[in-house]
CSV table of C-alpha atoms in Angstrom, one decimal:
chain,number,residue,atom,x,y,z
A,17,MET,CA,-38.3,-2.0,-3.6
A,18,ALA,CA,-35.7,-1.0,-6.4
A,19,ASP,CA,-32.4,0.9,-5.1
A,20,GLU,CA,-32.0,4.6,-5.3
A,21,VAL,CA,-28.2,5.8,-5.9
A,22,VAL,CA,-27.1,9.1,-7.4
A,23,LEU,CA,-23.3,10.1,-7.1
A,24,LEU,CA,-23.2,14.0,-6.8
A,25,ASP,CA,-18.9,14.0,-8.3
A,26,PHE,CA,-16.7,16.5,-10.3
A,27,TRP,CA,-15.4,14.9,-13.7
A,28,PRO,CA,-11.5,15.9,-12.9
A,29,SER,CA,-12.0,14.5,-9.4
A,30,PHE,CA,-9.8,11.3,-8.4
A,31,PHE,CA,-11.5,11.1,-5.7
A,32,GLY,CA,-15.1,10.6,-7.7
A,33,MET,CA,-13.5,8.1,-9.8
A,34,ARG,CA,-12.8,6.4,-7.1
A,35,ALA,CA,-16.3,5.7,-6.8
A,36,ARG,CA,-17.8,5.6,-9.9
A,37,ILE,CA,-15.6,2.6,-10.6
A,38,ALA,CA,-16.2,0.9,-7.0
A,39,LEU,CA,-19.9,1.2,-8.5
A,40,ALA,CA,-19.0,0.1,-12.4
A,41,GLU,CA,-17.3,-2.9,-11.0
A,42,LYS,CA,-19.8,-3.9,-9.3
A,43,GLY,CA,-22.7,-3.5,-12.4
A,44,ILE,CA,-24.7,-1.1,-10.1
A,45,TYR,CA,-26.9,1.3,-11.7
A,46,TYR,CA,-26.9,4.5,-10.6
A,47,GLN,CA,-27.9,9.1,-11.7
A,48,TYR,CA,-24.4,10.5,-12.2
A,49,ARG,CA,-24.3,14.4,-11.2
A,50,ASP,CA,-21.5,16.7,-12.1
A,51,GLU,CA,-21.5,19.4,-9.6
A,52,ASP,CA,-20.4,23.1,-9.9
A,53,LEU,CA,-17.6,24.1,-7.0
A,54,GLN,CA,-18.1,27.6,-7.5
A,55,ASP,CA,-22.1,26.9,-7.3
A,56,LYS,CA,-22.5,23.9,-5.1
A,57,SER,CA,-26.4,22.4,-5.3
A,58,PRO,CA,-28.2,22.4,-2.3
A,59,LEU,CA,-28.3,18.6,-2.0
A,60,LEU,CA,-24.9,18.7,-1.4
A,61,LEU,CA,-24.5,21.0,1.2
A,62,GLN,CA,-27.3,18.9,2.7
A,63,MET,CA,-25.7,15.6,1.7
A,64,ASN,CA,-22.3,17.1,3.4
A,65,PRO,CA,-22.9,20.2,5.8
A,66,VAL,CA,-19.5,18.8,7.3
A,67,ASN,CA,-17.2,19.3,4.0
A,68,LYS,CA,-19.2,19.7,1.3
A,69,LYS,CA,-17.1,18.1,-0.9
A,70,ILE,CA,-17.5,15.6,-3.7
A,71,PRO,CA,-18.0,12.7,-4.3
A,72,VAL,CA,-21.4,12.2,-2.0
A,73,LEU,CA,-22.6,9.1,-2.8
A,74,VAL,CA,-26.3,8.8,-1.4
A,75,HIS,CA,-27.6,5.4,-1.3
A,76,ASN,CA,-31.8,5.1,-0.7
A,77,GLY,CA,-31.5,8.6,0.3
A,78,LYS,CA,-28.3,7.8,3.2
A,79,PRO,CA,-25.7,9.7,2.1
A,80,ILE,CA,-21.5,8.7,2.4
A,81,CYS,CA,-19.2,11.0,2.1
A,82,GLU,CA,-15.0,10.6,2.0
A,83,SER,CA,-13.8,8.6,-1.5
A,84,LEU,CA,-12.0,5.6,0.5
A,85,ILE,CA,-15.2,5.1,2.4
A,86,ILE,CA,-17.3,5.0,0.3
A,87,VAL,CA,-15.2,2.9,-2.2
A,88,GLN,CA,-15.9,0.3,1.7
A,89,TYR,CA,-19.8,0.9,1.6
A,90,ILE,CA,-19.6,-0.2,-1.7
A,91,ASP,CA,-17.9,-3.1,-1.4
A,92,GLU,CA,-19.6,-4.4,1.9
A,93,THR,CA,-23.2,-3.6,0.4
A,94,TRP,CA,-22.9,-5.0,-2.7
A,95,LYS,CA,-21.2,-8.3,-1.8
A,96,GLY,CA,-21.5,-10.6,-4.9
A,97,LYS,CA,-20.3,-9.3,-7.0
A,98,SER,CA,-15.6,-8.4,-8.0
A,99,PRO,CA,-15.1,-8.5,-4.1
A,100,LEU,CA,-12.2,-4.6,-4.3
A,101,LEU,CA,-11.1,-5.9,-0.3
A,102,PRO,CA,-9.4,-8.7,0.7
A,103,SER,CA,-11.0,-11.2,2.8
A,104,ASN,CA,-7.8,-11.9,4.4
A,105,PRO,CA,-7.0,-9.2,7.8
A,106,LEU,CA,-3.2,-8.8,6.7
A,107,GLN,CA,-4.0,-8.0,3.2
A,108,GLN,CA,-6.8,-5.2,3.8
A,109,ALA,CA,-4.9,-4.2,6.2
A,110,GLN,CA,-2.0,-3.8,4.1
A,111,ALA,CA,-4.9,-2.6,0.7
A,112,ARG,CA,-5.5,0.1,3.0
A,113,PHE,CA,-2.2,0.9,4.7
A,114,TRP,CA,-1.4,1.8,1.0
A,115,ALA,CA,-4.0,3.9,-0.4
A,116,ASP,CA,-4.0,6.6,2.8
A,117,TYR,CA,0.0,6.1,1.2
A,118,VAL,CA,-1.4,7.5,-1.9
A,119,ASP,CA,-3.8,9.9,0.0
A,120,LYS,CA,-1.0,10.8,1.8
A,121,LYS,CA,2.1,11.5,-0.7
A,122,ILE,CA,0.3,10.9,-4.4
A,123,PHE,CA,-2.8,13.7,-3.8
A,124,PRO,CA,-0.6,16.7,-2.5
A,125,SER,CA,2.6,16.0,-4.6
A,126,LEU,CA,0.7,15.5,-8.0
A,127,ARG,CA,-1.3,18.9,-6.9
A,128,ASP,CA,2.0,21.0,-6.1
A,129,THR,CA,3.3,19.9,-9.1
A,130,TRP,CA,0.8,21.7,-12.0
A,131,SER,CA,-0.1,24.6,-9.7
A,132,THR,CA,3.4,26.0,-7.7
A,133,THR,CA,6.4,27.2,-9.9
A,134,GLY,CA,9.7,27.5,-8.7
A,135,GLU,CA,11.3,25.8,-5.8
A,136,GLN,CA,8.1,24.2,-5.2
A,137,GLN,CA,7.3,22.6,-7.8
A,138,GLU,CA,10.4,20.7,-8.2
A,139,ALA,CA,10.3,19.7,-4.8
A,140,ALA,CA,7.1,18.2,-5.8
A,141,ARG,CA,7.4,16.9,-8.7
A,142,LYS,CA,10.9,15.1,-6.4
A,143,GLU,CA,7.8,14.1,-3.7
A,144,PHE,CA,5.6,12.4,-6.7
A,145,ILE,CA,8.1,10.6,-8.5
A,146,GLU,CA,10.0,9.4,-5.3
A,147,ALA,CA,6.1,8.1,-4.6
A,148,LEU,CA,5.7,6.5,-7.7
A,149,LYS,CA,8.9,4.8,-7.2
A,150,VAL,CA,7.5,3.2,-3.8
A,151,LEU,CA,4.4,1.6,-5.0
A,152,GLU,CA,6.0,0.4,-7.7
A,153,GLY,CA,8.4,-1.4,-5.0
A,154,GLU,CA,4.8,-2.7,-3.2
A,155,LEU,CA,3.6,-3.2,-7.2
A,156,GLY,CA,6.4,-6.3,-8.1
A,157,GLU,CA,5.7,-7.7,-9.9
A,158,LYS,CA,2.2,-8.6,-9.2
A,159,PRO,CA,-0.4,-7.9,-12.3
A,160,TYR,CA,-2.8,-5.9,-10.1
A,161,PHE,CA,-1.5,-4.2,-6.5
A,162,GLY,CA,-4.6,-6.8,-5.1
A,163,GLY,CA,-2.8,-9.9,-6.5
A,164,ASP,CA,-4.5,-11.8,-9.5
A,165,SER,CA,-7.2,-9.5,-8.8
A,166,PHE,CA,-7.7,-6.0,-9.3
A,167,GLY,CA,-8.8,-4.3,-5.7
A,168,PHE,CA,-9.6,-1.9,-3.6
A,169,LEU,CA,-5.6,-0.2,-3.9
A,170,ASP,CA,-6.2,-0.5,-7.7
A,171,VAL,CA,-8.8,1.3,-7.4
A,172,SER,CA,-8.1,3.9,-4.7
A,173,LEU,CA,-4.7,5.5,-7.3
A,174,VAL,CA,-5.3,4.4,-10.6
A,175,PRO,CA,-8.0,7.9,-10.9
A,176,PHE,CA,-4.7,9.4,-11.1
A,177,TYR,CA,-3.6,8.0,-14.2
A,178,SER,CA,-5.6,10.4,-16.0
A,179,TRP,CA,-3.9,13.2,-14.8
A,180,PHE,CA,-0.7,12.2,-15.4
A,181,TYR,CA,-0.8,14.0,-18.8
A,182,ALA,CA,-1.2,17.1,-17.3
A,183,VAL,CA,1.5,17.0,-14.9
A,184,GLU,CA,4.4,15.2,-17.0
A,185,LYS,CA,3.9,18.6,-19.2
A,186,CYS,CA,4.0,20.8,-16.1
A,187,GLY,CA,7.0,18.9,-14.1
A,188,ASN,CA,9.0,18.5,-17.4
A,189,PHE,CA,9.0,14.9,-16.9
A,190,SER,CA,8.2,11.5,-17.5
A,191,THR,CA,6.0,9.2,-15.5
A,192,GLU,CA,7.1,6.4,-17.7
A,193,ALA,CA,10.3,6.4,-17.0
A,194,GLU,CA,10.5,6.8,-13.9
A,195,SER,CA,8.0,4.0,-13.0
A,196,PRO,CA,7.3,2.3,-16.1
A,197,LYS,CA,5.9,-1.0,-14.0
A,198,ILE,CA,3.9,1.9,-12.9
A,199,ILE,CA,2.1,2.7,-16.6
A,200,ALA,CA,2.2,-1.1,-17.2
A,201,TRP,CA,-0.1,-1.5,-14.6
A,202,ALA,CA,-2.3,1.6,-15.4
A,203,LYS,CA,-3.1,0.7,-18.8
A,204,ARG,CA,-3.4,-2.8,-17.7
A,205,CYS,CA,-6.5,-1.1,-15.8
A,206,MET,CA,-7.4,0.8,-18.3
A,207,GLU,CA,-8.3,-2.9,-20.2
A,208,ARG,CA,-11.5,-3.1,-17.6
A,209,GLU,CA,-14.7,-1.2,-19.2
A,210,SER,CA,-14.9,-0.1,-15.0
A,211,VAL,CA,-12.0,2.2,-15.7
A,212,ALA,CA,-12.0,2.6,-18.6
A,213,LYS,CA,-15.3,4.3,-18.0
A,214,SER,CA,-14.4,6.2,-15.7
A,215,LEU,CA,-11.5,8.1,-16.0
A,216,PRO,CA,-11.7,11.3,-18.4
A,217,ASP,CA,-9.4,11.5,-21.5
A,218,SER,CA,-5.9,13.2,-20.0
A,219,GLU,CA,-6.0,15.5,-23.0
A,220,LYS,CA,-9.6,16.8,-21.2
A,221,VAL,CA,-7.9,16.7,-17.4
A,222,TYR,CA,-4.8,18.9,-19.2
A,223,ASN,CA,-7.2,21.5,-20.3
A,224,TYR,CA,-9.0,21.7,-17.8
A,225,VAL,CA,-5.2,22.8,-15.5
A,226,LEU,CA,-4.2,25.2,-18.1
A,227,GLU,CA,-7.4,26.9,-17.7
A,228,ASN,CA,-7.0,26.2,-14.1
A,229,LYS,CA,-2.9,28.3,-13.9
A,230,LYS,CA,-4.4,30.9,-15.8
A,231,LYS,CA,-7.1,31.7,-13.1
A,232,MET,CA,-4.5,30.9,-10.3
A,233,GLY,CA,-1.8,33.5,-12.7
A,234,LEU,CA,0.6,31.3,-13.7
A,235,GLU,CA,1.4,30.2,-17.2
B,25,MET,CA,0.0,-18.6,21.6
B,26,GLU,CA,-0.7,-15.7,19.3
B,27,LYS,CA,2.4,-13.6,19.8
B,28,LEU,CA,0.8,-9.5,19.7
B,29,LYS,CA,3.7,-7.1,20.7
B,30,LEU,CA,2.5,-3.2,20.6
B,31,LEU,CA,5.9,-1.0,19.3
B,32,GLY,CA,4.4,2.5,21.1
B,33,THR,CA,4.8,6.0,23.2
B,34,TYR,CA,3.5,6.7,26.5
B,35,THR,CA,2.0,9.6,25.1
B,36,SER,CA,1.1,9.1,22.4
B,37,PRO,CA,-3.1,9.7,21.6
B,38,PHE,CA,-1.9,7.5,17.7
B,39,ASN,CA,-1.2,4.6,20.9
B,40,ARG,CA,-3.0,5.3,23.1
B,41,ARG,CA,-6.2,4.2,21.2
B,42,VAL,CA,-4.1,1.1,19.6
B,43,MET,CA,-4.0,-0.2,23.6
B,44,TRP,CA,-8.0,0.5,24.4
B,45,ALA,CA,-9.2,-1.4,22.0
B,46,LEU,CA,-6.7,-3.9,22.3
B,47,LYS,CA,-7.6,-4.0,26.0
B,48,LEU,CA,-11.9,-3.4,25.3
B,49,LYS,CA,-11.1,-6.9,23.3
B,50,GLY,CA,-9.1,-8.3,26.0
B,51,VAL,CA,-6.7,-9.4,24.3
B,52,PRO,CA,-3.3,-10.1,25.5
B,53,PHE,CA,-0.1,-8.3,24.4
B,54,GLU,CA,4.2,-7.1,25.2
B,55,TYR,CA,4.0,-3.2,25.1
B,56,ILE,CA,6.8,-1.7,24.6
B,57,GLU,CA,8.1,1.8,24.7
B,58,GLU,CA,9.9,3.5,22.4
B,59,ASP,CA,12.4,6.4,22.2
B,60,LEU,CA,11.9,8.6,19.6
B,61,PHE,CA,14.0,11.3,20.3
B,62,THR,CA,17.7,9.9,20.9
B,63,ASN,CA,17.1,6.2,19.8
B,64,LYS,CA,14.4,4.6,17.6
B,65,SER,CA,14.6,0.5,17.9
B,66,GLU,CA,15.9,-1.4,14.8
B,67,LEU,CA,12.8,-3.0,15.0
B,68,LEU,CA,10.9,0.2,15.1
B,69,LEU,CA,12.8,0.9,11.8
B,70,LYS,CA,12.2,-2.3,10.1
B,71,SER,CA,9.0,-3.0,11.0
B,72,ASN,CA,7.5,0.6,9.8
B,73,PRO,CA,10.3,1.3,7.3
B,74,VAL,CA,8.3,4.4,4.8
B,75,TYR,CA,7.3,6.2,7.9
B,76,LYS,CA,8.9,5.5,11.0
B,77,LYS,CA,6.6,5.4,13.7
B,78,ILE,CA,4.7,4.6,16.2
B,79,PRO,CA,2.5,2.7,16.6
B,80,VAL,CA,3.3,-0.2,14.9
B,81,LEU,CA,1.2,-3.4,15.9
B,82,ILE,CA,3.4,-7.1,15.1
B,83,HIS,CA,1.1,-10.1,15.1
B,84,ASN,CA,2.9,-13.2,14.5
B,85,GLY,CA,5.9,-10.8,13.1
B,86,LYS,CA,3.5,-9.4,10.8
B,87,PRO,CA,3.9,-5.7,11.5
B,88,ILE,CA,0.8,-3.1,10.8
B,89,SER,CA,1.3,0.2,10.8
B,90,GLU,CA,-1.2,3.7,11.1
B,91,SER,CA,-4.0,3.7,14.0
B,92,THR,CA,-6.5,3.6,12.0
B,93,VAL,CA,-5.1,0.5,9.8
B,94,ILE,CA,-4.3,-1.1,13.2
B,95,LEU,CA,-8.1,-0.1,14.8
B,96,GLU,CA,-9.5,-1.8,11.5
B,97,TYR,CA,-7.2,-4.6,11.6
B,98,ILE,CA,-7.5,-5.3,15.5
B,99,GLU,CA,-11.9,-5.0,14.8
B,100,GLU,CA,-11.4,-7.3,11.4
B,101,THR,CA,-9.0,-10.6,13.6
B,102,TRP,CA,-11.0,-10.0,17.5
B,103,PRO,CA,-14.5,-9.9,16.3
B,104,GLU,CA,-15.3,-9.8,19.2
B,105,ASN,CA,-17.2,-6.8,21.4
B,106,PRO,CA,-17.4,-5.0,18.3
B,107,LEU,CA,-15.7,-1.5,18.0
B,108,LEU,CA,-17.8,-0.9,14.7
B,109,PRO,CA,-21.6,-1.3,14.2
B,110,VAL,CA,-22.5,-4.4,11.2
B,111,ASP,CA,-25.2,-2.0,9.3
B,112,PRO,CA,-23.0,-0.3,6.6
B,113,HIS,CA,-23.8,3.3,6.7
B,114,GLU,CA,-23.7,2.9,10.8
B,115,ARG,CA,-19.8,1.4,9.3
B,116,ALA,CA,-19.4,4.8,6.6
B,117,ILE,CA,-20.5,7.2,9.1
B,118,ALA,CA,-17.9,5.7,12.1
B,119,ARG,CA,-15.1,5.5,9.5
B,120,PHE,CA,-16.9,9.5,8.2
B,121,TRP,CA,-15.8,10.9,12.0
B,122,ILE,CA,-11.8,9.4,11.8
B,123,LYS,CA,-11.2,10.8,9.3
B,124,PHE,CA,-12.5,14.0,10.4
B,125,MET,CA,-10.4,13.2,13.1
B,126,GLU,CA,-7.3,12.2,11.5
B,127,ASP,CA,-7.4,15.5,8.5
B,128,LYS,CA,-8.0,17.9,11.9
B,129,ASP,CA,-4.7,16.5,13.2
B,130,LYS,CA,-3.2,17.4,10.0
B,131,ALA,CA,-4.5,20.5,9.7
B,132,LYS,CA,-3.9,22.3,12.9
B,133,LYS,CA,-7.3,23.9,12.1
B,134,ASP,CA,-9.3,26.8,13.6
B,135,CYS,CA,-9.9,24.5,17.5
B,136,LEU,CA,-13.3,26.0,18.1
B,137,GLU,CA,-14.8,25.2,14.6
B,138,VAL,CA,-13.5,22.0,14.7
B,139,LEU,CA,-15.3,21.5,18.1
B,140,ARG,CA,-18.5,23.4,17.1
B,141,THR,CA,-19.3,20.7,14.2
B,142,ILE,CA,-17.8,17.7,16.4
B,143,GLU,CA,-21.2,19.5,18.3
B,144,GLU,CA,-23.3,20.4,16.1
B,145,HIS,CA,-22.7,17.2,13.9
B,146,GLY,CA,-21.0,13.5,15.5
B,147,LEU,CA,-22.9,13.5,18.9
B,148,LYS,CA,-26.5,13.2,18.2
B,149,GLU,CA,-28.8,13.8,21.3
B,150,ASP,CA,-29.9,10.3,22.2
B,151,LYS,CA,-26.5,9.2,22.0
B,152,LYS,CA,-24.0,8.6,24.6
B,153,PHE,CA,-21.3,7.7,22.2
B,154,PHE,CA,-20.2,8.2,18.8
B,155,GLY,CA,-20.9,4.6,18.3
B,156,GLY,CA,-24.0,4.8,20.0
B,157,THR,CA,-25.2,2.6,22.8
B,158,ASN,CA,-21.4,1.1,22.9
B,159,ILE,CA,-18.0,2.7,23.2
B,160,GLY,CA,-16.7,2.1,19.4
B,161,LEU,CA,-13.3,2.9,17.3
B,162,THR,CA,-15.0,6.6,16.5
B,163,ASP,CA,-14.9,6.9,20.2
B,164,LEU,CA,-11.6,5.9,20.6
B,165,VAL,CA,-10.0,8.3,17.9
B,166,PHE,CA,-11.3,10.9,19.8
B,167,GLY,CA,-10.8,9.9,22.9
B,168,LEU,CA,-8.1,12.7,23.3
B,169,LEU,CA,-10.3,15.2,24.0
B,170,ALA,CA,-11.6,13.8,26.7
B,171,TYR,CA,-8.2,13.8,28.5
B,172,GLN,CA,-5.9,16.8,26.9
B,173,TRP,CA,-8.4,18.5,26.8
B,174,GLU,CA,-8.7,20.6,30.1
B,175,LEU,CA,-4.6,20.2,30.5
B,176,MET,CA,-4.4,21.7,27.2
B,177,GLU,CA,-6.6,24.7,28.4
B,178,GLU,CA,-4.7,24.7,31.4
B,179,ILE,CA,-1.2,25.5,29.5
B,180,VAL,CA,-2.2,27.6,27.4
B,181,GLY,CA,-4.3,29.6,29.8
B,182,VAL,CA,-7.0,29.6,27.9
B,183,LYS,CA,-10.8,27.4,28.8
B,184,LEU,CA,-12.0,26.9,25.0
B,185,MET,CA,-14.5,24.0,25.5
B,186,GLU,CA,-16.9,25.3,28.4
B,187,VAL,CA,-19.9,23.7,29.3
B,188,HIS,CA,-22.3,25.8,27.9
B,189,SER,CA,-21.1,25.8,24.5
B,190,PHE,CA,-20.2,22.4,23.6
B,191,PRO,CA,-22.5,20.7,25.9
B,192,ARG,CA,-22.6,17.2,24.0
B,193,LEU,CA,-19.0,17.2,24.2
B,194,HIS,CA,-18.6,17.1,27.6
B,195,THR,CA,-21.6,14.6,28.1
B,196,TRP,CA,-19.7,12.5,25.9
B,197,ALA,CA,-16.4,12.6,27.5
B,198,GLU,CA,-18.0,11.9,31.0
B,199,ASN,CA,-19.7,8.8,29.1
B,200,PHE,CA,-16.2,8.3,27.4
B,201,LYS,CA,-13.8,7.8,30.3
B,202,SER,CA,-16.3,6.6,33.0
B,203,VAL,CA,-15.5,2.5,30.9
B,204,SER,CA,-13.6,0.6,32.9
B,205,VAL,CA,-11.3,-0.3,30.5
B,206,ILE,CA,-10.6,3.3,29.4
B,207,LYS,CA,-10.2,4.2,33.2
B,208,GLU,CA,-7.8,2.7,34.1
B,209,ASN,CA,-6.1,2.8,30.9
B,210,LEU,CA,-5.9,6.9,30.4
B,211,PRO,CA,-2.1,8.4,31.1
B,212,ASP,CA,-1.1,10.0,34.5
B,213,ARG,CA,-1.6,13.6,34.3
B,214,ASP,CA,1.5,14.3,35.1
B,215,ARG,CA,3.6,12.5,32.8
B,216,LEU,CA,0.9,13.6,30.7
B,217,PHE,CA,1.1,17.4,31.6
B,218,ALA,CA,5.4,17.6,31.3
B,219,ARG,CA,5.6,16.5,27.9
B,220,LEU,CA,2.6,18.7,26.6
B,221,LYS,CA,4.3,21.8,28.1
B,222,GLY,CA,7.4,21.2,26.2
B,223,ARG,CA,4.8,21.8,23.0
B,224,LYS,CA,3.1,24.9,24.8
B,225,GLU,CA,4.4,27.0,21.0
B,226,VAL,CA,2.4,24.5,19.0
B,227,LEU,CA,-0.5,24.6,20.9
B,228,VAL,CA,-1.0,27.9,21.4
B,229,GLY,CA,-0.6,27.9,17.4
B,230,SER,CA,-3.8,25.7,17.9
B,231,SER,CA,-5.3,27.5,20.4
B,232,LYS,CA,-6.6,30.7,18.5
B,233,SER,CA,-9.5,31.8,16.5
B,234,HIS,CA,-9.8,34.0,13.2
């Protein structure tokens, strides 16, 4: 029996991008459905009644929610190709720790850099740059966070790269100047088809951000 | 012999869930109580430079931080007495509820709504524990609901988790506390009461419902 895989997603969502990359790395055929977050589909509400959020992976009718949980599920279910989590427990723990750091530090500071102004924006920008520098330290001289292979932490962080251009314009700074190794790493990841196909165009993201700023009354 | 150290504090639920996991697996460890207010140890600062928080597990000199990361590490390293299901979808559900609890911790949202969600969606009629017939990581993460809630209600003076409103949660709490490892490793009531009373304002804030 063939697998039926559906991804409920929203094109600019970095959390959604994580799922897209993992599915592509494993070569899984799936149906992509873009949700209107102002008018969520009955399927989304049924599959994620607790949070009502995307992304949701629906595998043979069963839902899996939360992006990092989805990536782990994909890794555990389709084991044959492109392992994402390391097999060594300590390295696994490190990958999970830093993916959690990305959620705690990169996500909120990036969001606040584009969606706030004044002192709050300044604080967010500082936190975002600081977090990138910490991650740069963690990357060191390795080609990927996973070492020689593209892995779980790479999947967790690279989606934010599609938003760098937008936050740079909003926050008036350069990520390349602040953390050149992160940019070099991101460009290396973008050479992978799975990543290039899963991330939206930076200009498109910037226009989306501008539209939202207008709606929020922030010019 | 593998060297295993756990840096924690007695009243921290994040620390306690790690202790429970190690004890359920019968893994011996050395526990070190940290003084977080006046004097964090050199070992703690060196082992968790990013957050400088407990719990930290140090295994053969290598530190692991963040309680949920530690729990997954313990599960991977000592697979006997498994605390996660084998089936990937069941594992995803277990992890979902762990994340749910972690997010609510951070958000300190409407307590009643959180309890209602757990009651309606997290615990199904015939499940003894979150994991099914056996205790699992999700139960350990929810553990503080089983022992801390009554104390909080006493301090704040408001009954929130009524038996008739949350029958499944109450049944789960009884099941949880009757597991011998858990029963033998619950925090001392008076010690916990003293600690929680000191944080009354925080509790009052989080007990209000909309």
